[in-house]
Structures are given as structure tokens and as C-alpha cells.
Amino acid sequence: MIIALNKNAPEKEIELLIRDLRQQGFQVTRVPSKHHDVLGLDGETELLDEKRIKAYECVHEVQRITAPYKLANRQYHPEDSVIDVAGIKIGGNEPVVLIGGPCSVENRDQIFTIAEQVKHAGAVMLRGGAYKPRTSPYAFQGLRSEGIHELAEAGRHTQLPIVSELMSAEHLEEFEKHVDLIQIGARNMQNFELLKALGKTKKPILLKRGMANTIEEWIMSAEYIIASGNPNVIFCERGIRTFEKYTRNTLDLTSIPILKEKTHLPVVVDPSHSTGDYRYVESMSMAAIAAGADGLIIEVHHNPECALSDGSQSLKPEKFEKLVNKCRIIADALERGIR
Amino acid sequence: MIIALNKNAPEKEIELLIRDLRQQGFQVTRVPSKHHDVLGLDGETELLDEKRIKAYECVHEVQRITAPYKLANRQYHPEDSVIDVAGIKIGGNEPVVLIGGPCSVENRDQIFTIAEQVKHAGAVMLRGGAYKPRTSPYAFQGLRSEGIHELAEAGRHTQLPIVSELMSAEHLEEFEKHVDLIQIGARNMQNFELLKALGKTKKPILLKRGMANTIEEWIMSAEYIIASGNPNVIFCERGIRTFEKYTRNTLDLTSIPILKEKTHLPVVVDPSHSTGDYRYVESMSMAAIAAGADGLIIEVHHNPECALSDGSQSLKPEKFEKLVNKCRIIADALERGIR
Amino acid sequence: MIIALNKNAPEKEIELLIRDLRQQGFQVTRVPSKHHDVLGLDGETELLDEKRIKAYECVHEVQRITAPYKLANRQYHPEDSVIDVAGIKIGGNEPVVLIGGPCSVENRDQIFTIAEQVKHAGAVMLRGGAYKPRTSPYAFQGLRSEGIHELAEAGRHTQLPIVSELMSAEHLEEFEKHVDLIQIGARNMQNFELLKALGKTKKPILLKRGMANTIEEWIMSAEYIIASGNPNVIFCERGIRTFEKYTRNTLDLTSIPILKEKTHLPVVVDPSHSTGDYRYVESMSMAAIAAGADGLIIEVHHNPECALSDGSQSLKPEKFEKLVNKCRIIADALERGIR
Amino acid sequence: MIIALNKNAPEKEIELLIRDLRQQGFQVTRVPSKHHDVLGLDGETELLDEKRIKAYECVHEVQRITAPYKLANRQYHPEDSVIDVAGIKIGGNEPVVLIGGPCSVENRDQIFTIAEQVKHAGAVMLRGGAYKPRTSPYAFQGLRSEGIHELAEAGRHTQLPIVSELMSAEHLEEFEKHVDLIQIGARNMQNFELLKALGKTKKPILLKRGMANTIEEWIMSAEYIIASGNPNVIFCERGIRTFEKYTRNTLDLTSIPILKEKTHLPVVVDPSHSTGDYRYVESMSMAAIAAGADGLIIEVHHNPECALSDGSQSLKPEKFEKLVNKCRIIADALERGIR
């Protein structure tokens, strides 16, 4: 960590700051400069809060050099983490994993029908929302417990592990029992009480990126989960909020090589929520694989016009099958393949 | 609601859509046009999910005309709502309310000292975080229950109602008992499970704007709380995330007249978290009052360099006193005054 | 175009508005509704300024249904436009075109050396900046005329057509004579005086996306050029500005399928300026091709540490060669190939 | 400037970098650290391009400590610059200056009528666009030369100095002759060829903020103008582009105290373009003055429904007069007053 000092700061205050830092166990080197003297810090700076330092009036600016995360950091864990979801491996050099299913579980028939269709098309996991985060209190809020139950049945029936979103720690026990991959949604990426609770399970976590969160904050949320005791974290890029109006969110595929460089964890891409439009899902799926994604999670509905949520971004099963074939071409060309 | 149709959409599919809409109780008028025929809908469109409509392949675009909120909507509730926080009225033509205190409660001495200082300077409520949302799992997470206890004691001692952030429904009972104004933080603005739980109390809620949320989404979160049974919601503008680097967030003061026009609820401004820099807090406080804010919530710390969180944005008590005087000039000139 | 009216608007003002619209040649249909009556307009709404309509106090909202562009619109021009750059075809089903070269032309030796290297690696066009848009007046501003001269020589020597950025209409004659593909930079995407001047040439234009411009505004800038008389426009996606800090810009690859759907013009991707970091250029190049890009423009420098601009995002020639091979795998798998 | 080195960087490359820096005249101090050794630089770092340094593979990160601007920097010019616009002083402790007028000059009658009305209401300068930057090539592009002529006549008639936007260096001579305050629009804030040309005049420049530009980039554009020979620069905040949809742009009033702290130049606010809605102009004008703005530039039209551009954000003269009175209350309370 680097601390730039104000030009005419009183020497007394600077000494106070240096003493404060040394008492916390840091080695401090002072670099003189025409405009701003600089203090260089050596030690466990991950644990130091830069805003506390900035409050010293003698301080012009504080710059962190070392990343603020350790457990998720590839520097301390050079090999790829491969996460096992009910027998399906994600990450490293494992083949690309395709997850398909409806935005919401609506009823038994619907989820069984779609489960069979996505399996037939090539998906190896089944997604489906039971607890739904909806902007409007008047929108369909999901079947909740009943939805988890039906999804689990459909998963057993088709032998597909299941993915569903957890919205509150109070349902963790239910998810622990029935769900294979626990999704944390974009709006809960910084619900820190929920993140801490995830340490109580070893079930793998699919951590979606918050819609206005930097990659560093996202890694910090993974760090929360790992530090709480659960190392099985998979990132899920789902687009960020920008000024662009033709898409629901702006899919940030550059996050894939960045996460691969800075962490050892797998990365899955959600082209459905990011684009918000079924017409762009196929090309973004192909691009994600070319960029190095370890998996895709895609919304599929046999009857999108009647879907109780997010119909406009759902693919019909036949389009999903076409997408799988296109993705296979890319994955095979890169000698990775699709599971 | 307006539905624009694709030019060469098969008439059959359009008929299907129209039938679907009529079955849901909407009156549908079709307007012919060279490029895109348009369907105009009349009825309870607040309850209609536009994404379901967009999933029809014959649909080019869906535009909502009526606001998706009702209970928070000034159209159906023309008078200002004035919210009572332990005897202090916020909103309408009531004088501006100043809330001061540290980012976090750190210990008994600290919170008692600051409580006395902010009261002396002119604050009429005391803020202090006990459960703290921190980006890093290694940062100070707050004193939690003990913090609430000390804050409540300091509030009683100075006769100031207290404000603190609730991060999980599981602590609601504790807050119900001890806290006068329950803050929902930016990161939880769309934690819908938490919003629904707030209907169990009648305690007023200070609902911060999410860092990447539109004003409409923010009003929808208020709608969640009201629809769950608690009408006592106060908005708190705290800046949004943009590309600008000189400030922590971009304070969006235009949200004040917009919220006043579209809703009947009070608006408080947090110039500390938005700017992230104590040097800009005073001018933004004055601007907020000039723009019509009903209150301000400001971080004050007698020793910001030793603050366990957000020291860089905290004012020293003497600066806070100066700020109160400046704000009084504006509020008095506008014949509103400061409480 | 759809005009929603305010609920209690005086009938007289509405009649005035309707008369105004009819006088402009529009057919107007009025759709009654509980909250907001709606006017549907039929006619040449591309030419109507919605802000003028919004100024009527009886108007609640104006929504455009038809796209505001015609010449760039695929609806009126269903076949792909294939643009010829000095014999090299871009767009449609033509093979992917690779453009390589330094950010800036620095001297004769440099540009000749790099020209030979990028040609050897597989590039079919040579890029190089002569007039440089630099944030700081103290940064290297380019060799200007001399740079164009050296670039043209290097292009002739290697038989590569050349690409360079035009910053002012006053240099158009020079570019007309020497440059094969005229680049308009992100900062000039809405320099409308410059766009209009481009109608004076038939040389193809590489139109970069402005860093905070929507896709619709970008298409409107292409429309300006075409309407001025030059139909040879190629889009260049180079990332948009967001809050993310690990990259210089956020590359928006979804713009590729969107532009392909809404317009008939080719799309090239610049992974160097978007990421701002040579480590992410290869994977984003592969992703761009998988998403359907017609070409790539990539910064290459044999000695990036000594580059007079943007060294951090330049690839060394050997890394560029590796990138070309990776891109070829994707392009071949998709049966498109690289030129 | 601070250069953090990669942990396992070869010592040879580091030595090369240090030699390179010393040859450029910098003093270099190396600070050892567990993770990243750091180089501290002393010297004229404003002139150093950090991207060139980042291209060294041994470099982890480069952080600028000293601001990259000198002439606009308050550090080297502690007193406020007061700019004289045809006898009207802006900046320092001078009273707040109000500029009013239509978005575009439409005809002689219109501009004469509005000129008289804004003067009567209290404006001391007249605005009016003659060369208009329009997103669509089909929108009204302004009266150009004729517009400048009519505006100048209206200015003479009412004895109000005039403000108009310059879009191309080729019209500079005309503006030099007729216009008192030359506006550079948001879309041209980084049109560096135009900025350099402004050094040829001493006429004051009203430099609008680009819609996606940081405050630092904005100051750099002022630096361009000053470095080219024209020190008379006034900043104009007009909002930035964000995801918010209820306003055209997000007005960033915190830029006022920031610009006042970092530079010595005056700051004017444009509440019309930022909000894009006449209903929010009054409250944002009052807020701007409370935040320390030196002036306001506001769109006024006697007949907004017939305005050829931006009618929805124009105030009618009677509303403008009401606004002036409200602003006066704030300005008088702050003992600054309105000119």
C-alpha cells in the first residue's frame, strides 16, 4: 500500500501517522518527492482499511497495490480449482458444462417437460427458480418450497443435478437437502449476512455478479464465502448495468480472462439475463466459450409467451438444441468439448 | 400499456395475443400504422408483466405508460405523507431534520461522546451502524447486538431517536424493540425477502437507493414495503455508481424533485456516503436542502483517523456545527427552517 | 410513434396537438384508457422530433416505435453490405479481416518493421495513427502529415492497405489521397460537422463507437455519413465506459448481433482499446469472431515499452502471430475462415 | 508517480526500467515489499505517459500521484480566476450570473422576443444555438451563419452579451467577431483539434463536460485550451450519462466543489440539458447556487411546443422569472446575490 502525503502537511501529523502504521505491524519507507512525499507499506495490507488512513488530513491519496483477497487469489493457489457438482466437474480443463431450464418453476408438468427437453438437447444440469427476486411486489414470486420440491423431482426423473436461487439464509437447510448448486443472485451478491451463512454448507455456490459491481468486489464476495468455510465457489457473469438500451444488461465477457488470471475458480456465463433477448443468446453463448467460459446457464421454455417470468429471454427447446450444436463446434475446435 | 407489433407478423399469432390479453381482462384497441401496428391496452396494467408479452414473436416492443406502482404513487395519494419518528416529523412542510453520528458504533465512550456533540451542534437524531455491510470479510463487521445496545443507551442519554441499519430479517425483533428508524442499506434495496419482512413492523423505514438502481426500481422497493403492511417509508438518496473517480458515488439530487412529483413520501439525503469525502459534504448538504430534501443524514466522528470504518467521509464535530449553520441559512431563506 | 396524454389534460390543448400533428401529415388515432389516453401516429415519424411533442403540457410521454434511421436500416436493405477496402472485402460471408499495426506511427523504421511483422503474422491491413487524440496536451500528438506519409510508404512496401484516424475535416483531402480506410475515433463519433464532411469522399469509413454512446446513436452517426453521400461505413466496437476498473473500457460484444440485425453494415472489433491490456486481447479476439465480427483491428508493437502511446495494450509480434492462429481455429470451425 | 513491480520480475528488466526512467530525468527510489516492490518517481511526472511504463512486463501497476494538469491547477494559481465576458464578471466572489435563451435561434422574431423576455426576467446574457449538434441528420441543424447574425442583433438590441456553440474551427473567425462567450458542447469536449484552435482567440470559452467524461479529463480539456494560449475558460456542468431513465442525464453537482478545489476557474451549471425536463429545472438551479455555482445557463422559449429543438426542457418566460426569484433568495442568503 502506498500513501501519498500532502505537500505542506505538518511534520508532526506525518509522524503520528507513521507511528500508527508501525504499531499495526507495517514496515514504512518514506520516499521524498517534489510534490507529494510517499509512504510505502510492507506487511499484511489486505487487512488495512484505506478509508481510515485517508481520514488523516496529511494524506493526499491511498493506493492499494496488493489485491485485497487471499483465498480466492491465484497467486497463493496457482492451480485451477475444479468444482464437483453432484458428479459433474466444472473448471480447469474439464469440458464445458451446459445448464438449461426455465426462469421459474411454474408447475409439475412444465418443469418435467422442460427438463426432458433440455436433457435431450445436451444440457447436463437443470435450472429453475423457486424463490424469485422480482422488481414488482405484484409479479409472480415463485412457487417457493413447492417449486424446490418439483424441481428436485424433475431432476431425479431426468438424472440432472439442479440449480436454484437462494434468497435468504432461512431457506439454506432446504437447499442443502435438495439443491445441487446453490445460486446467489445478482441482487444478493453483497448481501453479506447471506454470504457468511453459506459457510455452513459445502454445497457448491454459483455466485452471480451484482449488476453494478466491479470484478474486484465480486471476488471479495467469493472471498467472504470461502473465508466462512465453503471453498466451492463458481462465478457467474450475467452482465452489468450501463446506459445501453437495446439490451437488458451489458455482458462483460472480458471478466472471463480476468477472473481466470486473478483467481483459481471456474466461470460460468448467463447469456439470457445479460442480453434479455432470446435473439442474442446463441451468439453470446458461442463468444463466451471462445473467451474461455467453463459453462453456460441458459433459460429454456417450451412456451415462452406463457412463462410466468422473463419470457422474452427464454429460448424454445428447438432453438436451444441448435445453440448447443453451435457451441459444440467452438468447444470442439478449441479441443475442450462439451460435456 | 402499448404493444408495437412486427410488420409481417402472421395475423393468427396477433389474434392469439389479443385473445390472451382480453382473457386477462384488458380492453385492447388496435391502431394501424405503416410500419408497426400498435395495440393499446386499458385496465390494471400495473399487474401485467411486459416480459411475458415480449415473448410473443409477433411483438416488436412493449411500452409501459402507467407507472408500475400504486401505493407509493402520488396520483392516488396527492397529499404529502409526513412520517413520525419517535415524535420527530419528517416530510411535507415540516422543518428539515438533521441526523448525525458515526458510521459505526465502536464502543460506549465513542458513541456517547459523538451523541453529545451532534446534539449540541443541532442534530435531532443519532445514527450509528451496529451491523455493518463491508466489502471485505477482513474489515470490521460492527459490534452487532452490543452496538445496538450502546447506541440505544446513547440515544436515551441524549434524548435523540436512533437510526441503524438492519441487514437481515432475523434481527428485526431486536430493531423493533430498540431502533427508532430502521435503515435498509443500498446493497439490500432489492433484497426482496427482507423488504417483505418489514411489513411485520410499523417502525419507519429509511430506504437507501441501491447504487445502480433507477428511481423507478427504488419506488418499487418502497411499494414492496407498503404492500407488505408498513406505510412508513422514507427515501434516502446516497449517490449512484458511475465512471467518475473523484467521488465514491455520484450524488443524484434531481431524484429529490422527481420523488416529490411521483410519490408522496419524504426524501432524506446522505452526502457522506455519496461523495465519500468530508470536503464536499457541506456544499452538498446545502444543495440538498435547496433542492427540497426533508432531511440529511451525515457522518460525524470526533476522531476520524481512528474510525473503524469510513473515516475519510466523516466530519469532525466542529465542521458539522459549521455545516448546520450553513444549512440553516438556506432552510431559513426558503422559510422552512431546520428542526 | 405513440403519445401518452396526461389524465386531466384540457381537451382543448389535446385538440391543438392533434391538429398540429395532422398538419405535419401524420394520421392520428386516439386510444382511450383509464389513466392515459394514447395517440398513435402513422407516417414519416423518423423526421419528427419527440422533444417538440413532449413540450406540450398535455403530453405525459412520447415513445418512438419505428427506428429513427432509414439508410442504415436492414428493414429497407435486407442484404448485407460488403465494403471493399482497396480490394479487400469486409462483411457478408467474406472471411474475417485482420488489421494490425502500432497505435502511432513513430518513425520510418518503426512502421516498416511492424508492417512487415504484421503481414508475416497474417494481417491484411496496416493500422497506424498519425493524428492522435490525446487526453493530455503534453502527450505525443502524432507525426501528423509526416506520419501519413510514412504509413502510406510502409503500406506500399508491404502491399497492405492502410487505416488511420481522421480528426478534422481540414485533413480530408490528404486522407482521400493516401489512406484506404478512414477511421473516425470514439471521441468524434458525434462530431457532426466532421461526419457531414465525410460525404465528400467515397473512401470507406471505420466508425468507432463513442465511449458513452448507445447502439442507436451509433447507427444514427452512420446514417449521417450515408445521408451525406458516402454509403461505405463499417462499425467498430471498441468498448464503452462503465464503472469497472480492471479494464479501460467494457467491450460490448452483444453489439455485434444487434448491429447485424438492425443494419446491413459490417462490424469490426477493437479488442486492444477496449480492454486496454495486452493480456486480454487474444481471448476477446476469439470471442469477437465467435460472435460474428467481420474483422479485428489490433495494436501490435515490436517494442511496446518504447511505444509513444498505449504501450500497455500493444501485443508483441510473436503474440500477435499466436493470436492469429487461435482466431483461425474459431473462424475455420465456423466455416468462415480468415482472409 | 508510483510504479508497483511484479513479484518475480527478473532483476534485469527492472534495471532496464530504472535506467529508462533516470534517462528521462526522474529520481527513482525503490521501496522493497513482500509482494510488490515499488518505485517512487520524483520529477516532472505530468509529462510522463503511464501507459508506456505499463508496457514493461515487470510492471504490475502504475499510479499517478500528482495531477496531470498544471495551468488549470489551483496548486500553482491559488487565487480564483475571474473571467470577463463583455464586461460581465464570472467567478470568484462575483454575483451569480444568469444566462437565458432558446436552445436554437429559429428566426428574427423568435430571438428578439425571447431576448427581451429573459432580460426582463433578470438574465444578463443571451444564449442561442446557431450551429446545432443533432443526433439525427433529419433534425433541424440550426440557422448557422444567419443564426449567429440574428443572435448578435438581438444581443445588441437588448444589450446582452451572447453565448453560442462553436462546432468547428472553420467558424472560429465568425465567432471571434460576433459571439461574446464561445460554447464548446459536450460532444466536442475531447475534439482536441478544436480545443487547440481555441488558442487563437482570447474570447472566453464555456467548456461543457462531455457526457461520459471524468472531472479529470474535463480539466485536461481546459488545460488544452490554456496551453494553446487562451486562459479564459469557464466550466459548464451539464450532467453525465448513467443508467437512470427518468432524466436525460444525471446532474453531478459535486463537480462544483471539486472543480473549485482543484482549479481556479469558474463553474456554470446547465440544469436544462442535464435534467431534460422543465419541471426539474427550478429546483436544480437553486441547488446549483447553494453548491457554489458561479452562473446558470437556462433554456427559455415563449412557445416550447413549437421550438425546433429541445422543447421539453425549455421554460416559459413566466416560469423563468419565477426561477430567477427563487434563485435570488438562495444567492442573497449566501450574501453573494445575483448580478
Coordinates of C-alpha atoms in Angstrom, one line a residue, chain B:
Chain B
M1 CA -49.6 -0.3 -22.0
I2 CA -48.6 -0.1 -25.6
I3 CA -47.6 -3.1 -27.7
A4 CA -46.0 -2.5 -31.1
L5 CA -46.3 -5.4 -33.5
N6 CA -43.8 -6.6 -36.1
K7 CA -44.6 -5.6 -39.6
N8 CA -45.1 -9.0 -41.2
A9 CA -46.3 -10.9 -38.1
P10 CA -48.9 -13.6 -39.1
E11 CA -52.4 -12.4 -38.3
K12 CA -53.1 -15.6 -36.5
E13 CA -50.4 -15.0 -33.8
I14 CA -51.7 -11.5 -33.3
E15 CA -55.2 -12.8 -32.7
L16 CA -53.8 -15.2 -30.2
L17 CA -52.1 -12.4 -28.3
I18 CA -55.2 -10.2 -28.4
R19 CA -57.3 -13.1 -27.1
D20 CA -54.8 -13.7 -24.3
L21 CA -54.9 -10.1 -23.3
R22 CA -58.7 -9.9 -23.3
Q23 CA -58.9 -13.0 -21.2
Q24 CA -56.8 -11.2 -18.6
G25 CA -59.4 -8.5 -18.6
F26 CA -57.8 -5.8 -20.7
Q27 CA -59.5 -3.8 -23.3
V28 CA -57.5 -3.8 -26.5
T29 CA -57.6 -1.2 -29.3
R30 CA -55.6 -1.8 -32.4
V31 CA -54.0 1.2 -34.2
P32 CA -52.9 0.5 -37.8
S33 CA -49.6 2.0 -38.9
K34 CA -47.3 1.8 -42.0
H35 CA -44.5 0.1 -40.1
H36 CA -45.8 -1.3 -36.8
D37 CA -49.4 -1.7 -35.9
V38 CA -49.9 -0.9 -32.2
L39 CA -52.2 -2.4 -29.5
G40 CA -53.3 0.0 -26.8
L41 CA -54.3 -1.7 -23.5
D42 CA -56.7 -0.4 -20.9
G43 CA -57.0 -1.9 -17.5
E44 CA -54.9 -2.9 -14.5
T45 CA -51.6 -2.9 -16.4
E46 CA -49.6 -2.5 -13.2
L47 CA -50.1 -6.2 -12.7
L48 CA -49.1 -7.2 -16.2
D49 CA -45.5 -8.5 -16.8
E50 CA -44.2 -6.9 -20.1
K51 CA -41.6 -9.6 -20.5
R52 CA -44.3 -12.2 -20.9
I53 CA -45.8 -10.2 -23.7
K54 CA -42.4 -9.6 -25.4
A55 CA -42.0 -13.4 -25.7
Y56 CA -44.7 -13.4 -28.4
E57 CA -42.7 -13.4 -31.7
C58 CA -45.2 -11.0 -33.3
V59 CA -44.3 -8.4 -30.7
H60 CA -41.8 -5.7 -31.6
E61 CA -41.8 -3.7 -28.4
V62 CA -43.8 -3.2 -25.2
Q63 CA -44.0 0.2 -23.6
R64 CA -45.5 0.8 -20.2
I65 CA -47.4 4.1 -19.9
T66 CA -48.8 3.9 -16.4
A67 CA -46.3 3.7 -13.5
P68 CA -46.0 0.2 -12.1
Y69 CA -46.6 1.4 -8.5
K70 CA -49.8 2.3 -6.8
L71 CA -49.4 2.7 -3.1
A72 CA -46.4 5.0 -3.3
N73 CA -47.9 6.9 -6.3
R74 CA -48.9 10.5 -5.7
Q75 CA -51.6 10.2 -8.3
Y76 CA -53.7 8.1 -5.9
H77 CA -52.4 9.9 -2.7
P78 CA -52.0 13.6 -3.5
E79 CA -51.1 14.8 0.0
D80 CA -47.5 14.5 1.3
S81 CA -47.0 11.7 3.8
V82 CA -45.4 13.0 7.0
I83 CA -43.6 10.3 8.8
D84 CA -43.3 10.4 12.6
V85 CA -40.0 9.0 14.0
A86 CA -40.4 8.9 17.8
G87 CA -42.1 12.2 17.8
I88 CA -40.0 13.9 15.1
K89 CA -41.9 14.6 11.9
I90 CA -40.3 14.2 8.5
G91 CA -41.8 15.4 5.2
G92 CA -44.4 17.7 4.0
N93 CA -43.7 21.3 5.1
E94 CA -42.1 20.1 8.3
P95 CA -38.7 21.7 9.1
V96 CA -35.6 19.9 7.7
V97 CA -34.4 17.1 10.0
L98 CA -30.7 16.6 10.7
I99 CA -29.3 13.2 11.6
G100 CA -25.7 12.9 12.7
G101 CA -23.4 10.2 14.1
P102 CA -20.6 7.9 13.4
C103 CA -20.5 5.3 10.6
S104 CA -20.1 2.6 13.2
V105 CA -20.7 2.3 16.9
E106 CA -17.2 1.4 18.1
N107 CA -17.5 1.4 21.9
R108 CA -19.6 3.1 24.7
D109 CA -17.3 6.1 25.1
Q110 CA -17.2 6.8 21.4
I111 CA -20.9 6.8 20.8
F112 CA -21.7 8.8 24.0
T113 CA -19.1 11.4 23.1
I114 CA -20.4 11.8 19.5
A115 CA -24.0 11.7 20.5
E116 CA -23.5 14.7 22.8
Q117 CA -21.5 16.5 20.1
V118 CA -24.0 16.1 17.3
K119 CA -26.9 17.0 19.6
H120 CA -25.0 20.2 20.7
A121 CA -24.4 21.0 17.0
G122 CA -28.1 20.7 16.2
A123 CA -28.8 17.2 15.1
V124 CA -32.2 15.8 16.3
M125 CA -31.4 12.1 15.6
L126 CA -28.4 9.9 16.2
R127 CA -27.1 7.5 13.6
G128 CA -24.7 4.6 14.2
G129 CA -24.0 1.3 12.5
A130 CA -24.0 -1.9 14.5
Y131 CA -24.4 -4.5 11.8
K132 CA -22.0 -3.3 9.0
P133 CA -22.0 -4.3 5.3
R134 CA -18.3 -4.4 4.4
T135 CA -16.9 -5.3 1.1
S136 CA -14.1 -7.2 2.7
P137 CA -14.6 -10.1 5.1
Y138 CA -11.5 -8.9 6.9
A139 CA -12.9 -5.4 7.7
F140 CA -14.5 -4.5 11.0
Q141 CA -18.1 -6.0 10.8
G142 CA -19.7 -4.0 13.6
L143 CA -20.4 -4.6 17.3
R144 CA -23.8 -6.1 16.2
S145 CA -26.2 -6.6 19.2
E146 CA -23.8 -4.9 21.6
G147 CA -23.6 -1.9 19.2
I148 CA -27.4 -1.6 19.1
H149 CA -27.4 -1.7 22.9
E150 CA -24.8 1.1 23.2
L151 CA -26.5 3.2 20.5
A152 CA -29.8 2.9 22.3
E153 CA -28.2 3.9 25.6
A154 CA -26.5 6.9 23.9
G155 CA -29.9 7.9 22.3
R156 CA -31.7 7.7 25.7
H157 CA -28.9 9.6 27.4
T158 CA -29.1 12.5 24.8
Q159 CA -32.8 12.1 24.1
L160 CA -32.1 11.5 20.4
P161 CA -34.1 8.9 18.5
I162 CA -31.7 6.5 16.8
V163 CA -31.2 5.2 13.3
S164 CA -29.3 2.0 12.4
E165 CA -29.0 -0.4 9.5
L166 CA -30.9 -3.7 9.5
M167 CA -29.1 -6.4 7.4
S168 CA -31.2 -9.4 8.0
A169 CA -34.8 -10.2 8.9
E170 CA -33.6 -12.3 11.7
H171 CA -32.6 -9.2 13.7
L172 CA -35.9 -7.4 13.1
E173 CA -37.3 -8.2 16.6
E174 CA -34.2 -6.5 18.1
F175 CA -34.6 -3.4 15.9
E176 CA -38.3 -3.3 16.6
K177 CA -37.5 -3.0 20.3
H178 CA -34.6 -0.6 20.2
V179 CA -34.3 1.3 17.0
D180 CA -36.5 4.3 16.1
L181 CA -35.8 4.5 12.3
I182 CA -34.7 1.3 10.6
Q183 CA -32.3 1.8 7.8
I184 CA -32.2 -0.5 4.7
G185 CA -28.8 -0.1 3.1
A186 CA -28.1 0.4 -0.6
R187 CA -26.9 -3.2 -1.0
N188 CA -30.2 -4.5 0.3
M189 CA -32.6 -2.2 -1.6
Q190 CA -33.6 -5.2 -3.7
N191 CA -33.3 -7.9 -1.0
F192 CA -36.9 -8.6 -1.5
E193 CA -37.2 -11.2 1.3
L194 CA -36.0 -8.5 3.7
L195 CA -38.4 -5.9 2.2
K196 CA -41.3 -8.2 2.7
A197 CA -40.4 -8.9 6.3
L198 CA -40.5 -5.2 7.0
G199 CA -44.3 -5.4 6.8
K200 CA -44.3 -7.0 10.2
T201 CA -43.3 -3.7 11.9
K202 CA -44.8 -0.2 11.8
K203 CA -41.4 1.3 12.7
P204 CA -40.5 3.9 10.0
I205 CA -38.0 2.6 7.3
L206 CA -35.2 4.7 5.8
L207 CA -34.8 3.1 2.4
K208 CA -31.5 3.9 0.7
R209 CA -31.2 3.9 -3.0
G210 CA -29.3 0.9 -4.5
M211 CA -26.1 2.0 -6.1
A212 CA -27.2 1.1 -9.6
N213 CA -30.9 1.3 -9.2
T214 CA -33.2 3.6 -11.2
I215 CA -35.6 5.8 -9.4
E216 CA -38.5 3.6 -10.6
E217 CA -36.9 0.5 -9.1
W218 CA -36.4 2.4 -5.9
I219 CA -40.1 3.4 -5.7
M220 CA -40.9 -0.3 -6.4
S221 CA -38.9 -1.3 -3.4
A222 CA -40.9 1.2 -1.3
E223 CA -44.0 -0.3 -2.8
Y224 CA -42.9 -3.7 -1.6
I225 CA -42.7 -2.4 2.0
I226 CA -46.0 -0.6 1.8
A227 CA -47.7 -3.6 0.2
S228 CA -46.4 -5.8 3.0
G229 CA -48.2 -3.6 5.5
N230 CA -45.8 -0.8 6.6
P231 CA -46.6 2.6 5.0
N232 CA -43.9 4.5 6.9
V233 CA -41.2 4.7 4.2
I234 CA -38.6 7.5 3.8
F235 CA -36.3 7.5 0.8
C236 CA -32.6 8.2 1.2
E237 CA -30.6 9.3 -1.8
R238 CA -27.0 8.3 -1.3
G239 CA -25.5 8.5 -4.8
I240 CA -25.3 6.1 -7.7
R241 CA -22.3 4.3 -9.2
T242 CA -20.8 6.0 -12.3
F243 CA -17.5 6.1 -14.1
E244 CA -16.4 9.2 -12.1
K245 CA -13.4 8.6 -10.0
Y246 CA -13.0 11.8 -7.8
T247 CA -16.1 10.8 -5.8
R248 CA -17.2 7.5 -4.3
N249 CA -20.6 7.8 -5.9
T250 CA -22.4 10.4 -7.9
L251 CA -25.0 12.2 -5.8
D252 CA -28.2 12.5 -7.9
L253 CA -30.0 15.4 -6.4
T254 CA -32.5 15.5 -9.2
S255 CA -34.0 12.5 -7.6
I256 CA -35.5 14.8 -5.0
P257 CA -38.0 16.7 -7.2
I258 CA -38.7 13.5 -9.1
L259 CA -39.6 11.6 -6.0
K260 CA -41.7 14.5 -4.7
E261 CA -43.6 14.6 -8.0
K262 CA -44.1 10.8 -8.4
T263 CA -44.6 9.8 -4.8
H264 CA -46.0 11.3 -1.5
L265 CA -43.1 10.1 0.7
P266 CA -40.3 12.1 2.3
V267 CA -36.7 12.2 1.0
V268 CA -33.5 12.4 3.0
V269 CA -30.1 12.9 1.5
D270 CA -26.8 11.2 2.7
P271 CA -24.0 13.5 1.4
S272 CA -21.3 11.5 3.3
H273 CA -21.6 8.1 1.5
S274 CA -22.3 9.7 -1.8
T275 CA -19.3 11.9 -2.0
G276 CA -17.1 9.7 0.2
D277 CA -15.0 12.8 1.1
Y278 CA -15.6 15.1 4.0
R279 CA -14.5 18.1 2.0
Y280 CA -17.6 18.0 -0.2
V281 CA -20.2 17.2 2.5
E282 CA -21.1 20.8 3.4
S283 CA -21.8 22.1 -0.1
M284 CA -23.8 19.0 -1.0
S285 CA -25.8 19.4 2.2
M286 CA -26.7 22.9 1.3
A287 CA -27.6 21.9 -2.2
A288 CA -29.8 19.1 -1.0
I289 CA -31.8 21.5 1.1
A290 CA -32.1 24.0 -1.7
A291 CA -33.4 21.1 -3.9
G292 CA -36.1 20.3 -1.4
A293 CA -34.7 17.5 0.8
D294 CA -36.7 16.8 4.0
G295 CA -33.6 15.8 6.0
L296 CA -29.9 15.0 5.9
I297 CA -28.0 12.1 7.4
I298 CA -24.4 12.9 8.0
E299 CA -21.4 11.0 9.4
V300 CA -19.6 12.7 12.3
H301 CA -16.7 11.3 14.2
H302 CA -14.6 13.1 16.8
N303 CA -11.5 11.2 15.7
P304 CA -11.9 10.2 12.0
E305 CA -8.4 8.9 11.7
C306 CA -9.2 6.2 14.3
A307 CA -12.7 5.5 13.0
L308 CA -13.1 1.8 12.4
S309 CA -15.0 2.5 9.1
D310 CA -15.3 5.3 6.5
G311 CA -13.1 7.8 8.3
S312 CA -12.4 9.7 5.2
Q313 CA -16.0 10.8 4.8
S314 CA -16.6 11.7 8.4
L315 CA -16.8 15.3 9.6
K316 CA -15.3 16.4 12.9
P317 CA -17.9 17.8 15.3
E318 CA -16.7 21.4 14.8
K319 CA -17.1 21.1 11.0
F320 CA -20.5 19.5 11.5
E321 CA -21.5 22.5 13.6
K322 CA -20.4 24.9 10.8
L323 CA -22.4 22.8 8.3
V324 CA -25.5 23.0 10.4
N325 CA -25.2 26.8 10.4
K326 CA -24.8 27.0 6.7
C327 CA -27.8 24.7 6.2
R328 CA -29.8 26.8 8.5
I329 CA -29.2 29.8 6.2
I330 CA -30.6 28.0 3.2
A331 CA -33.5 26.4 5.1
D332 CA -34.5 29.7 6.7
A333 CA -34.3 31.6 3.4
L334 CA -36.7 29.1 2.0
E335 CA -39.0 29.7 5.0
R336 CA -38.7 26.0 6.0
G337 CA -36.2 26.1 8.8
I338 CA -34.3 23.4 10.5
R339 CA -35.9 21.5 13.3

